[in-house]
Amino acid sequence: MGGLMDQNQVFKIKRLDVDTGSRHLVVIHPDAAFELGVVSNDRVKVRGSKKTVTGLVLVSKKIVAEDEVGLPINVITELEEVVGTEVEIHAAEKPVSVEYIKNKMDGMELSAQQIRQIIKDIVNRNLSDIELAAYISSVYTKGMSIREIKDLTLAMVETGDVIEFDQEPVFDFHSIGGVPGNKVTLLVVPIVAEAGLLIPKTSSRAISSACGTADIFEVLANVTFTIPEIKNIAERVGGTIVWGGGVNIAPADDLIIRAEYPLTIDPYPQLIASILAKKKSCGVHKLVLDIPVGPNAKVESIELAKKYSRDLMLVAEELGMVVECAITYGGQPVGRAIGPLLEAKEALAALEGKSGVPNSVIEKAVCLAGMVLEMGGVRADTGRDRAAEILSSGRALKKMREIIAAQGGDPDITSDTIQVGKYSAELISDANGYVVSINNKSIVKIARAAGAPSKKGGGILLEKKMGMKVDRGEVIYTIFSDSRARLEDAVKLANRLKPVDVEGMVLERVLPSGRIL
Amino acid sequence: MGGLMDQNQVFKIKRLDVDTGSRHLVVIHPDAAFELGVVSNDRVKVRGSKKTVTGLVLVSKKIVAEDEVGLPINVITELEEVVGTEVEIHAAEKPVSVEYIKNKMDGMELSAQQIRQIIKDIVNRNLSDIELAAYISSVYTKGMSIREIKDLTLAMVETGDVIEFDQEPVFDFHSIGGVPGNKVTLLVVPIVAEAGLLIPKTSSRAISSACGTADIFEVLANVTFTIPEIKNIAERVGGTIVWGGGVNIAPADDLIIRAEYPLTIDPYPQLIASILAKKKSCGVHKLVLDIPVGPNAKVESIELAKKYSRDLMLVAEELGMVVECAITYGGQPVGRAIGPLLEAKEALAALEGKSGVPNSVIEKAVCLAGMVLEMGGVRADTGRDRAAEILSSGRALKKMREIIAAQGGDPDITSDTIQVGKYSAELISDANGYVVSINNKSIVKIARAAGAPSKKGGGILLEKKMGMKVDRGEVIYTIFSDSRARLEDAVKLANRLKPVDVEGMVLERVLPSGRIL
């Protein structure tokens, strides 16, 4: 179908009051489409007097007449033309990467060049939603070899910006997520930085979770910075906690996630490449990865977590990075707090050495920070203790205040001054017993209903965690929200989902006669 | 994330100068999206004073302000609101069929109810392009059982209109396509109808081929009719050749094809279900299926063709239809003509008994028509001869004229009066030898470059077919077009693709001494 150019295919530009960003939309009449030999989702080249733009066809008889082409504002701007001008249109070939996506659907292994082409076309917005979804589905159903994942990672790095630090090596810590309340990054980064290692942490915002590290830290300081700013802050204070989405590192990741999200799939090779591409782009040499495991966590079995670890380490090695993985307990939320302000408060309290902070938060943070310290030269088996000492001495808090100040926040903030959502509701146990399970996914849904992550004050504070004894009438957890309406919604949802299971140790007594008391 | 309703989420309607048909688009500002806890491709409910509409979110900061919602014309109309009115927006759940699509991606078998839900959501435009592409990819990579294909077929029938004929049984003929020049339907239908069997043939237009049966027959008569009109014509003259896309039978097919087309995949279970759903919707009881096999045809091996046949017959049986399959030679174009006017001319010439019509066209048509006749009661092994007799006696031509007249065409048209494209170019052999191969896909590309199927006069007339001797300087094929520019493009493409291979019988002579003459 190439080269169907016909001198007579001339159309008048009609302005469409929309902006489709870097994805170009070209609206033509069904009769014109028929003449051009194209259908919706085909590509056409629109040739103006100065520029030529390639776009995706949308056939519609209601928007344009047969001799008109409907172009979004951004396409008209890019063509450097005005409304009413005539442009030529002819059919264009589809990107060659569509063929490679089909190869992957057929179970073939892709070459480095083919993977690079796909990622390039994704980043340049050359693929339609249909093609992008096909790519994700193919990777999900057919998988990728270690070699392919390595090439995918490199392609994601190459299509974005990179940060180069003067100081080496660069350390990092990352949790693959899936367990609510996981605010440990806010402890790990200052501990590691205080120990003199460079840890320029870039983190993400929540997509489907209750909050990401960037959402939490935003409560304390700015998280959006340019690459030179990140470099400057990190080299000055030893660490950052910034939002990775604020810079153009591995931009393919965001575009791919946007298409994964509606399908609620997270293809395994893509997950590994996404983590490592972002770390590689940030110049990381040594990385500790937290893989929480448990029912209703992202990774549900130890076996799968081991496979993740193995593959992550193999791919990282190919990329010249050293990765160590910690398989952690993800069977219930980490600590008591879920939601941006609640988690910031709990993390600060831990740094301040306040009582009442769950030991599980502190223990997880110092173990992980200790692993980073050992990668940085601290003698084996002493990392945890060194981290615990930095934390308990108050030096981690001091470093945290430096990071907050460097990122434009108030260094004098304390856990006591943080105000969480002003509306709250206590969820009460209607039975005596023990907490036997807390459903992560339900907790996330309720926290989101209460406003997290966008309404910073929304979230949940757990009073009871697994294994704890609960009496009838006792508070199991409290929901917080910035709005009464949202709180009511969250309570309704909580009553429906019942995220915390309380069971009596003796469920019922069966008497010898078979009568139940 | 259900039930996030917040009384304060009120937005002023801004009109977008587009019409998105039955797929609803809701454009909101990034800050509003953040407040609502939604991202692009999530669904929201837009509640006006009278109606509520569900739509897919597009987040854009350039189209709307934070307190505005951008709605296409069609959504505003459906809401029965006007520009500037305030509407409430809140997050909505995604259709349950997305979960089923994910199950299929994970390799699970889907229940009848799950398949029905997916197809219903496709027909109701409830699925986004991403979700639809994921469905197609999942069926392509994971396949379906016979039971699933049956349920898929039924779901496609149920979600559209059906045609019920008073006369029974209803016969049909269908070619799965993939080989250019396959105009035999224009011979089979009049032969079968003339024999007294009811054959209300609905056919398709070309998507990626040079022309579909509907594109060819449109040269001779109208092809777009309503269901009562089709019923009336078929019951009056015994047969029709109409465009299936003109009625609402199995509408899911078109929507699915639209998403398959950019991916150039044609998932096997979907292909079977599409054929049978359309036939079932048209009330067909007995069907002959033509499966052309050859390199560069849709089906490339006999083994695969046998699998198609077996599965088609199994599914058909479950649906109460009888299907017989003919595996035919598809290694080169059928007959000499490719393109709407050229094929109509060749088919009419065959019906008129003109000399010069390739025997392969006549033989293929009478064999297939004979199979239909035998399904209709003609004694075994005599169908072909009966069909040949109906054709050679001129009775098939008479019936064809009746069908043309009933569909509003000129019954006096003859093959001589048909005018093909006025511009033509002869492609000349530069060697002596024999035709050893003709590439179907290249032939289609050249015919399309010359204008087929939209420009009816565009196409190719083959002078030499496989096995024929060619002398240097002889014409191998002629390209026709309605436009000089298109012809030039087609010739350029032909010189690049070289669709016809001519090789000498003696390629080189090696003398005993090893010297090459």
mmCIF file with all atom_site columns, N, CA and C in Angstrom, chain A residues 1 3-7 19 34-35 39 42 62 94 98 102 105-106 130 133 140 261-262 264 448-449 454-455 485-486 489, chain B residues 1 3-7 19 34-35 39 42 62 94 102 106 130 133 140-141 261-262 264 448-449 454-455 485-486 489:
data_model
loop_
_atom_site.group_PDB
_atom_site.id
_atom_site.type_symbol
_atom_site.label_atom_id
_atom_site.label_alt_id
_atom_site.label_comp_id
_atom_site.label_asym_id
_atom_site.label_entity_id
_atom_site.label_seq_id
_atom_site.pdbx_PDB_ins_code
_atom_site.Cartn_x
_atom_site.Cartn_y
_atom_site.Cartn_z
_atom_site.occupancy
_atom_site.B_iso_or_equiv
_atom_site.pdbx_formal_charge
_atom_site.auth_seq_id
_atom_site.auth_comp_id
_atom_site.auth_asym_id
_atom_site.auth_atom_id
_atom_site.pdbx_PDB_model_num
ATOM 1   N N  . MET A 1 1   ? 0.799   -1.208  0.000   1.00 0.00 ? 1   MET A N  1
ATOM 2   C CA . MET A 1 1   ? 0.000   0.000   0.000   1.00 0.00 ? 1   MET A CA 1
ATOM 3   C C  . MET A 1 1   ? 0.842   1.273   0.000   1.00 0.00 ? 1   MET A C  1
ATOM 4   N N  . GLY A 1 3   ? 3.148   4.383   -1.255  1.00 0.00 ? 3   GLY A N  1
ATOM 5   C CA . GLY A 1 3   ? 3.262   5.219   -2.441  1.00 0.00 ? 3   GLY A CA 1
ATOM 6   C C  . GLY A 1 3   ? 1.976   5.414   -3.215  1.00 0.00 ? 3   GLY A C  1
ATOM 7   N N  . LEU A 1 4   ? 0.831   5.515   -2.507  1.00 0.00 ? 4   LEU A N  1
ATOM 8   C CA . LEU A 1 4   ? -0.425  5.699   -3.220  1.00 0.00 ? 4   LEU A CA 1
ATOM 9   C C  . LEU A 1 4   ? -0.655  7.160   -3.580  1.00 0.00 ? 4   LEU A C  1
ATOM 10  N N  . MET A 1 5   ? 0.389   7.936   -3.549  1.00 0.00 ? 5   MET A N  1
ATOM 11  C CA . MET A 1 5   ? 0.271   9.373   -3.765  1.00 0.00 ? 5   MET A CA 1
ATOM 12  C C  . MET A 1 5   ? -0.488  9.685   -5.042  1.00 0.00 ? 5   MET A C  1
ATOM 13  N N  . ASP A 1 6   ? -1.524  10.497  -4.888  1.00 0.00 ? 6   ASP A N  1
ATOM 14  C CA . ASP A 1 6   ? -2.278  10.936  -6.045  1.00 0.00 ? 6   ASP A CA 1
ATOM 15  C C  . ASP A 1 6   ? -2.358  12.453  -5.958  1.00 0.00 ? 6   ASP A C  1
ATOM 16  N N  . GLN A 1 7   ? -1.955  13.123  -7.009  1.00 0.00 ? 7   GLN A N  1
ATOM 17  C CA . GLN A 1 7   ? -1.877  14.592  -6.986  1.00 0.00 ? 7   GLN A CA 1
ATOM 18  C C  . GLN A 1 7   ? -3.202  15.249  -6.584  1.00 0.00 ? 7   GLN A C  1
ATOM 19  N N  . ASP A 1 19  ? -6.538  18.996  21.634  1.00 0.00 ? 19  ASP A N  1
ATOM 20  C CA . ASP A 1 19  ? -5.090  18.901  21.583  1.00 0.00 ? 19  ASP A CA 1
ATOM 21  C C  . ASP A 1 19  ? -4.743  17.459  21.900  1.00 0.00 ? 19  ASP A C  1
ATOM 22  N N  . PHE A 1 34  ? -12.115 6.205   1.760   1.00 0.00 ? 34  PHE A N  1
ATOM 23  C CA . PHE A 1 34  ? -12.294 5.183   0.735   1.00 0.00 ? 34  PHE A CA 1
ATOM 24  C C  . PHE A 1 34  ? -11.391 5.497   -0.464  1.00 0.00 ? 34  PHE A C  1
ATOM 25  N N  . GLU A 1 35  ? -11.408 6.763   -0.865  1.00 0.00 ? 35  GLU A N  1
ATOM 26  C CA . GLU A 1 35  ? -10.560 7.206   -1.983  1.00 0.00 ? 35  GLU A CA 1
ATOM 27  C C  . GLU A 1 35  ? -9.084  6.973   -1.688  1.00 0.00 ? 35  GLU A C  1
ATOM 28  N N  . VAL A 1 39  ? -8.441  3.180   6.414   1.00 0.00 ? 39  VAL A N  1
ATOM 29  C CA . VAL A 1 39  ? -9.526  3.062   7.397   1.00 0.00 ? 39  VAL A CA 1
ATOM 30  C C  . VAL A 1 39  ? -9.022  3.660   8.714   1.00 0.00 ? 39  VAL A C  1
ATOM 31  N N  . ASP A 1 42  ? -5.414  3.554   10.451  1.00 0.00 ? 42  ASP A N  1
ATOM 32  C CA . ASP A 1 42  ? -4.323  3.565   9.474   1.00 0.00 ? 42  ASP A CA 1
ATOM 33  C C  . ASP A 1 42  ? -3.551  4.865   9.663   1.00 0.00 ? 42  ASP A C  1
ATOM 34  N N  . LYS A 1 62  ? -19.363 12.989  10.631  1.00 0.00 ? 62  LYS A N  1
ATOM 35  C CA . LYS A 1 62  ? -20.045 14.083  11.317  1.00 0.00 ? 62  LYS A CA 1
ATOM 36  C C  . LYS A 1 62  ? -19.137 15.286  11.550  1.00 0.00 ? 62  LYS A C  1
ATOM 37  N N  . LYS A 1 94  ? 2.616   1.540   8.109   1.00 0.00 ? 94  LYS A N  1
ATOM 38  C CA . LYS A 1 94  ? 2.611   1.487   9.573   1.00 0.00 ? 94  LYS A CA 1
ATOM 39  C C  . LYS A 1 94  ? 4.048   1.282   10.067  1.00 0.00 ? 94  LYS A C  1
ATOM 40  N N  . VAL A 1 98  ? 5.313   -2.654  14.457  1.00 0.00 ? 98  VAL A N  1
ATOM 41  C CA . VAL A 1 98  ? 4.071   -3.437  14.540  1.00 0.00 ? 98  VAL A CA 1
ATOM 42  C C  . VAL A 1 98  ? 4.346   -4.885  14.115  1.00 0.00 ? 98  VAL A C  1
ATOM 43  N N  . LYS A 1 102 ? 3.975   -8.323  16.416  1.00 0.00 ? 102 LYS A N  1
ATOM 44  C CA . LYS A 1 102 ? 3.314   -9.543  15.945  1.00 0.00 ? 102 LYS A CA 1
ATOM 45  C C  . LYS A 1 102 ? 4.249   -10.749 16.115  1.00 0.00 ? 102 LYS A C  1
ATOM 46  N N  . MET A 1 105 ? 3.956   -11.826 19.576  1.00 0.00 ? 105 MET A N  1
ATOM 47  C CA . MET A 1 105 ? 2.691   -12.551 19.768  1.00 0.00 ? 105 MET A CA 1
ATOM 48  C C  . MET A 1 105 ? 2.801   -13.992 19.291  1.00 0.00 ? 105 MET A C  1
ATOM 49  N N  . ASP A 1 106 ? 3.608   -14.188 18.248  1.00 0.00 ? 106 ASP A N  1
ATOM 50  C CA . ASP A 1 106 ? 3.808   -15.537 17.732  1.00 0.00 ? 106 ASP A CA 1
ATOM 51  C C  . ASP A 1 106 ? 4.862   -16.299 18.530  1.00 0.00 ? 106 ASP A C  1
ATOM 52  N N  . ILE A 1 130 ? -4.100  0.640   20.248  1.00 0.00 ? 130 ILE A N  1
ATOM 53  C CA . ILE A 1 130 ? -4.285  -0.774  19.881  1.00 0.00 ? 130 ILE A CA 1
ATOM 54  C C  . ILE A 1 130 ? -2.933  -1.468  19.784  1.00 0.00 ? 130 ILE A C  1
ATOM 55  N N  . ALA A 1 133 ? -1.272  -1.741  23.263  1.00 0.00 ? 133 ALA A N  1
ATOM 56  C CA . ALA A 1 133 ? -1.905  -2.805  24.060  1.00 0.00 ? 133 ALA A CA 1
ATOM 57  C C  . ALA A 1 133 ? -1.471  -4.172  23.562  1.00 0.00 ? 133 ALA A C  1
ATOM 58  N N  . TYR A 1 140 ? 3.181   -9.956  28.073  1.00 0.00 ? 140 TYR A N  1
ATOM 59  C CA . TYR A 1 140 ? 2.534   -10.633 29.203  1.00 0.00 ? 140 TYR A CA 1
ATOM 60  C C  . TYR A 1 140 ? 2.329   -12.115 28.919  1.00 0.00 ? 140 TYR A C  1
ATOM 61  N N  . TYR A 1 261 ? -2.288  -0.181  32.908  1.00 0.00 ? 261 TYR A N  1
ATOM 62  C CA . TYR A 1 261 ? -3.177  0.092   34.019  1.00 0.00 ? 261 TYR A CA 1
ATOM 63  C C  . TYR A 1 261 ? -4.634  -0.299  33.757  1.00 0.00 ? 261 TYR A C  1
ATOM 64  N N  . PRO A 1 262 ? -5.214  0.095   32.592  1.00 0.00 ? 262 PRO A N  1
ATOM 65  C CA . PRO A 1 262 ? -6.609  -0.309  32.373  1.00 0.00 ? 262 PRO A CA 1
ATOM 66  C C  . PRO A 1 262 ? -6.777  -1.822  32.281  1.00 0.00 ? 262 PRO A C  1
ATOM 67  N N  . THR A 1 264 ? -5.045  -3.917  34.142  1.00 0.00 ? 264 THR A N  1
ATOM 68  C CA . THR A 1 264 ? -4.599  -4.453  35.432  1.00 0.00 ? 264 THR A CA 1
ATOM 69  C C  . THR A 1 264 ? -3.611  -5.598  35.258  1.00 0.00 ? 264 THR A C  1
ATOM 70  N N  . ARG A 1 448 ? -8.122  4.843   49.464  1.00 0.00 ? 448 ARG A N  1
ATOM 71  C CA . ARG A 1 448 ? -8.362  5.656   48.266  1.00 0.00 ? 448 ARG A CA 1
ATOM 72  C C  . ARG A 1 448 ? -9.739  6.309   48.321  1.00 0.00 ? 448 ARG A C  1
ATOM 73  N N  . ALA A 1 449 ? -10.710 5.554   48.808  1.00 0.00 ? 449 ALA A N  1
ATOM 74  C CA . ALA A 1 449 ? -12.052 6.132   48.941  1.00 0.00 ? 449 ALA A CA 1
ATOM 75  C C  . ALA A 1 449 ? -12.009 7.321   49.900  1.00 0.00 ? 449 ALA A C  1
ATOM 76  N N  . SER A 1 454 ? -4.524  11.553  46.402  1.00 0.00 ? 454 SER A N  1
ATOM 77  C CA . SER A 1 454 ? -4.599  12.962  45.989  1.00 0.00 ? 454 SER A CA 1
ATOM 78  C C  . SER A 1 454 ? -4.944  13.875  47.156  1.00 0.00 ? 454 SER A C  1
ATOM 79  N N  . LYS A 1 455 ? -5.880  13.457  48.018  1.00 0.00 ? 455 LYS A N  1
ATOM 80  C CA . LYS A 1 455 ? -6.188  14.231  49.216  1.00 0.00 ? 455 LYS A CA 1
ATOM 81  C C  . LYS A 1 455 ? -5.262  13.705  50.299  1.00 0.00 ? 455 LYS A C  1
ATOM 82  N N  . ALA A 1 485 ? -17.889 13.807  53.071  1.00 0.00 ? 485 ALA A N  1
ATOM 83  C CA . ALA A 1 485 ? -18.520 12.936  52.069  1.00 0.00 ? 485 ALA A CA 1
ATOM 84  C C  . ALA A 1 485 ? -17.629 11.740  51.732  1.00 0.00 ? 485 ALA A C  1
ATOM 85  N N  . ARG A 1 486 ? -16.323 12.049  51.549  1.00 0.00 ? 486 ARG A N  1
ATOM 86  C CA . ARG A 1 486 ? -15.399 10.959  51.252  1.00 0.00 ? 486 ARG A CA 1
ATOM 87  C C  . ARG A 1 486 ? -15.303 9.990   52.421  1.00 0.00 ? 486 ARG A C  1
ATOM 88  N N  . ASP A 1 489 ? -18.206 7.673   52.309  1.00 0.00 ? 489 ASP A N  1
ATOM 89  C CA . ASP A 1 489 ? -17.998 6.669   51.263  1.00 0.00 ? 489 ASP A CA 1
ATOM 90  C C  . ASP A 1 489 ? -17.033 5.583   51.730  1.00 0.00 ? 489 ASP A C  1
ATOM 91  N N  . MET B 1 1   ? -12.243 1.107   44.216  1.00 0.00 ? 1   MET B N  1
ATOM 92  C CA . MET B 1 1   ? -12.365 2.521   43.922  1.00 0.00 ? 1   MET B CA 1
ATOM 93  C C  . MET B 1 1   ? -13.805 2.956   43.665  1.00 0.00 ? 1   MET B C  1
ATOM 94  N N  . GLY B 1 3   ? -17.642 4.070   44.290  1.00 0.00 ? 3   GLY B N  1
ATOM 95  C CA . GLY B 1 3   ? -18.357 4.919   45.240  1.00 0.00 ? 3   GLY B CA 1
ATOM 96  C C  . GLY B 1 3   ? -17.552 6.075   45.776  1.00 0.00 ? 3   GLY B C  1
ATOM 97  N N  . LEU B 1 4   ? -16.705 6.685   44.930  1.00 0.00 ? 4   LEU B N  1
ATOM 98  C CA . LEU B 1 4   ? -15.901 7.802   45.421  1.00 0.00 ? 4   LEU B CA 1
ATOM 99  C C  . LEU B 1 4   ? -16.678 9.114   45.340  1.00 0.00 ? 4   LEU B C  1
ATOM 100 N N  . MET B 1 5   ? -17.980 9.013   45.203  1.00 0.00 ? 5   MET B N  1
ATOM 101 C CA . MET B 1 5   ? -18.820 10.190  45.002  1.00 0.00 ? 5   MET B CA 1
ATOM 102 C C  . MET B 1 5   ? -18.555 11.236  46.068  1.00 0.00 ? 5   MET B C  1
ATOM 103 N N  . ASP B 1 6   ? -18.241 12.428  45.588  1.00 0.00 ? 6   ASP B N  1
ATOM 104 C CA . ASP B 1 6   ? -18.038 13.543  46.498  1.00 0.00 ? 6   ASP B CA 1
ATOM 105 C C  . ASP B 1 6   ? -18.933 14.670  45.994  1.00 0.00 ? 6   ASP B C  1
ATOM 106 N N  . GLN B 1 7   ? -19.760 15.196  46.879  1.00 0.00 ? 7   GLN B N  1
ATOM 107 C CA . GLN B 1 7   ? -20.763 16.193  46.470  1.00 0.00 ? 7   GLN B CA 1
ATOM 108 C C  . GLN B 1 7   ? -20.133 17.392  45.768  1.00 0.00 ? 7   GLN B C  1
ATOM 109 N N  . ASP B 1 19  ? -17.216 14.411  17.359  1.00 0.00 ? 19  ASP B N  1
ATOM 110 C CA . ASP B 1 19  ? -18.289 13.450  17.597  1.00 0.00 ? 19  ASP B CA 1
ATOM 111 C C  . ASP B 1 19  ? -17.611 12.092  17.727  1.00 0.00 ? 19  ASP B C  1
ATOM 112 N N  . PHE B 1 34  ? -6.777  14.126  39.269  1.00 0.00 ? 34  PHE B N  1
ATOM 113 C CA . PHE B 1 34  ? -6.089  13.778  40.515  1.00 0.00 ? 34  PHE B CA 1
ATOM 114 C C  . PHE B 1 34  ? -7.102  13.792  41.671  1.00 0.00 ? 34  PHE B C  1
ATOM 115 N N  . GLU B 1 35  ? -7.925  14.819  41.708  1.00 0.00 ? 35  GLU B N  1
ATOM 116 C CA . GLU B 1 35  ? -8.960  14.921  42.751  1.00 0.00 ? 35  GLU B CA 1
ATOM 117 C C  . GLU B 1 35  ? -9.926  13.731  42.692  1.00 0.00 ? 35  GLU B C  1
ATOM 118 N N  . VAL B 1 39  ? -7.230  8.342   36.043  1.00 0.00 ? 39  VAL B N  1
ATOM 119 C CA . VAL B 1 39  ? -6.230  8.678   35.033  1.00 0.00 ? 39  VAL B CA 1
ATOM 120 C C  . VAL B 1 39  ? -6.855  8.432   33.657  1.00 0.00 ? 39  VAL B C  1
ATOM 121 N N  . ASP B 1 42  ? -9.412  5.585   32.404  1.00 0.00 ? 42  ASP B N  1
ATOM 122 C CA . ASP B 1 42  ? -10.352 5.165   33.445  1.00 0.00 ? 42  ASP B CA 1
ATOM 123 C C  . ASP B 1 42  ? -11.745 5.581   32.997  1.00 0.00 ? 42  ASP B C  1
ATOM 124 N N  . LYS B 1 62  ? -4.659  21.190  28.218  1.00 0.00 ? 62  LYS B N  1
ATOM 125 C CA . LYS B 1 62  ? -4.754  22.230  27.195  1.00 0.00 ? 62  LYS B CA 1
ATOM 126 C C  . LYS B 1 62  ? -6.190  22.470  26.735  1.00 0.00 ? 62  LYS B C  1
ATOM 127 N N  . LYS B 1 94  ? -14.561 -0.315  35.987  1.00 0.00 ? 94  LYS B N  1
ATOM 128 C CA . LYS B 1 94  ? -14.372 -0.751  34.602  1.00 0.00 ? 94  LYS B CA 1
ATOM 129 C C  . LYS B 1 94  ? -15.302 -1.943  34.330  1.00 0.00 ? 94  LYS B C  1
ATOM 130 N N  . LYS B 1 102 ? -8.576  -10.584 30.898  1.00 0.00 ? 102 LYS B N  1
ATOM 131 C CA . LYS B 1 102 ? -7.348  -10.918 31.620  1.00 0.00 ? 102 LYS B CA 1
ATOM 132 C C  . LYS B 1 102 ? -7.284  -12.425 31.883  1.00 0.00 ? 102 LYS B C  1
ATOM 133 N N  . ASP B 1 106 ? -4.397  -15.104 30.743  1.00 0.00 ? 106 ASP B N  1
ATOM 134 C CA . ASP B 1 106 ? -3.755  -16.057 31.638  1.00 0.00 ? 106 ASP B CA 1
ATOM 135 C C  . ASP B 1 106 ? -4.001  -17.499 31.182  1.00 0.00 ? 106 ASP B C  1
ATOM 136 N N  . ILE B 1 130 ? -7.590  -0.037  23.984  1.00 0.00 ? 130 ILE B N  1
ATOM 137 C CA . ILE B 1 130 ? -6.597  -0.840  24.698  1.00 0.00 ? 130 ILE B CA 1
ATOM 138 C C  . ILE B 1 130 ? -7.203  -2.170  25.124  1.00 0.00 ? 130 ILE B C  1
ATOM 139 N N  . ALA B 1 133 ? -7.941  -4.375  22.031  1.00 0.00 ? 133 ALA B N  1
ATOM 140 C CA . ALA B 1 133 ? -6.706  -4.952  21.504  1.00 0.00 ? 133 ALA B CA 1
ATOM 141 C C  . ALA B 1 133 ? -6.222  -6.086  22.402  1.00 0.00 ? 133 ALA B C  1
ATOM 142 N N  . TYR B 1 140 ? -5.691  -14.460 20.133  1.00 0.00 ? 140 TYR B N  1
ATOM 143 C CA . TYR B 1 140 ? -4.651  -14.848 19.183  1.00 0.00 ? 140 TYR B CA 1
ATOM 144 C C  . TYR B 1 140 ? -3.595  -15.715 19.851  1.00 0.00 ? 140 TYR B C  1
ATOM 145 N N  . THR B 1 141 ? -3.145  -15.311 21.047  1.00 0.00 ? 141 THR B N  1
ATOM 146 C CA . THR B 1 141 ? -2.031  -16.040 21.659  1.00 0.00 ? 141 THR B CA 1
ATOM 147 C C  . THR B 1 141 ? -2.487  -17.270 22.439  1.00 0.00 ? 141 THR B C  1
ATOM 148 N N  . TYR B 1 261 ? -7.114  -5.234  12.256  1.00 0.00 ? 261 TYR B N  1
ATOM 149 C CA . TYR B 1 261 ? -6.488  -4.764  11.034  1.00 0.00 ? 261 TYR B CA 1
ATOM 150 C C  . TYR B 1 261 ? -5.149  -4.054  11.262  1.00 0.00 ? 261 TYR B C  1
ATOM 151 N N  . PRO B 1 262 ? -5.090  -3.095  12.216  1.00 0.00 ? 262 PRO B N  1
ATOM 152 C CA . PRO B 1 262 ? -3.780  -2.444  12.406  1.00 0.00 ? 262 PRO B CA 1
ATOM 153 C C  . PRO B 1 262 ? -2.708  -3.405  12.892  1.00 0.00 ? 262 PRO B C  1
ATOM 154 N N  . THR B 1 264 ? -2.518  -6.527  11.866  1.00 0.00 ? 264 THR B N  1
ATOM 155 C CA . THR B 1 264 ? -2.386  -7.549  10.826  1.00 0.00 ? 264 THR B CA 1
ATOM 156 C C  . THR B 1 264 ? -2.436  -8.963  11.405  1.00 0.00 ? 264 THR B C  1
ATOM 157 N N  . ARG B 1 448 ? -3.816  -2.383  -5.535  1.00 0.00 ? 448 ARG B N  1
ATOM 158 C CA . ARG B 1 448 ? -4.282  -1.311  -4.636  1.00 0.00 ? 448 ARG B CA 1
ATOM 159 C C  . ARG B 1 448 ? -3.603  0.014   -4.991  1.00 0.00 ? 448 ARG B C  1
ATOM 160 N N  . ALA B 1 449 ? -2.334  -0.056  -5.356  1.00 0.00 ? 449 ALA B N  1
ATOM 161 C CA . ALA B 1 449 ? -1.653  1.181   -5.755  1.00 0.00 ? 449 ALA B CA 1
ATOM 162 C C  . ALA B 1 449 ? -2.324  1.751   -7.004  1.00 0.00 ? 449 ALA B C  1
ATOM 163 N N  . SER B 1 454 ? -11.167 1.032   -4.148  1.00 0.00 ? 454 SER B N  1
ATOM 164 C CA . SER B 1 454 ? -12.046 2.205   -4.164  1.00 0.00 ? 454 SER B CA 1
ATOM 165 C C  . SER B 1 454 ? -12.217 2.772   -5.568  1.00 0.00 ? 454 SER B C  1
ATOM 166 N N  . LYS B 1 455 ? -11.131 2.824   -6.336  1.00 0.00 ? 455 LYS B N  1
ATOM 167 C CA . LYS B 1 455 ? -11.216 3.259   -7.724  1.00 0.00 ? 455 LYS B CA 1
ATOM 168 C C  . LYS B 1 455 ? -11.471 2.004   -8.539  1.00 0.00 ? 455 LYS B C  1
ATOM 169 N N  . ALA B 1 485 ? -1.541  9.295   -12.382 1.00 0.00 ? 485 ALA B N  1
ATOM 170 C CA . ALA B 1 485 ? -0.621  9.340   -11.242 1.00 0.00 ? 485 ALA B CA 1
ATOM 171 C C  . ALA B 1 485 ? -0.599  7.991   -10.505 1.00 0.00 ? 485 ALA B C  1
ATOM 172 N N  . ARG B 1 486 ? -1.794  7.453   -10.290 1.00 0.00 ? 486 ARG B N  1
ATOM 173 C CA . ARG B 1 486 ? -1.857  6.151   -9.627  1.00 0.00 ? 486 ARG B CA 1
ATOM 174 C C  . ARG B 1 486 ? -1.181  5.074   -10.456 1.00 0.00 ? 486 ARG B C  1
ATOM 175 N N  . ASP B 1 489 ? 2.479   5.261   -9.973  1.00 0.00 ? 489 ASP B N  1
ATOM 176 C CA . ASP B 1 489 ? 2.829   4.685   -8.667  1.00 0.00 ? 489 ASP B CA 1
ATOM 177 C C  . ASP B 1 489 ? 2.825   3.165   -8.724  1.00 0.00 ? 489 ASP B C  1
#
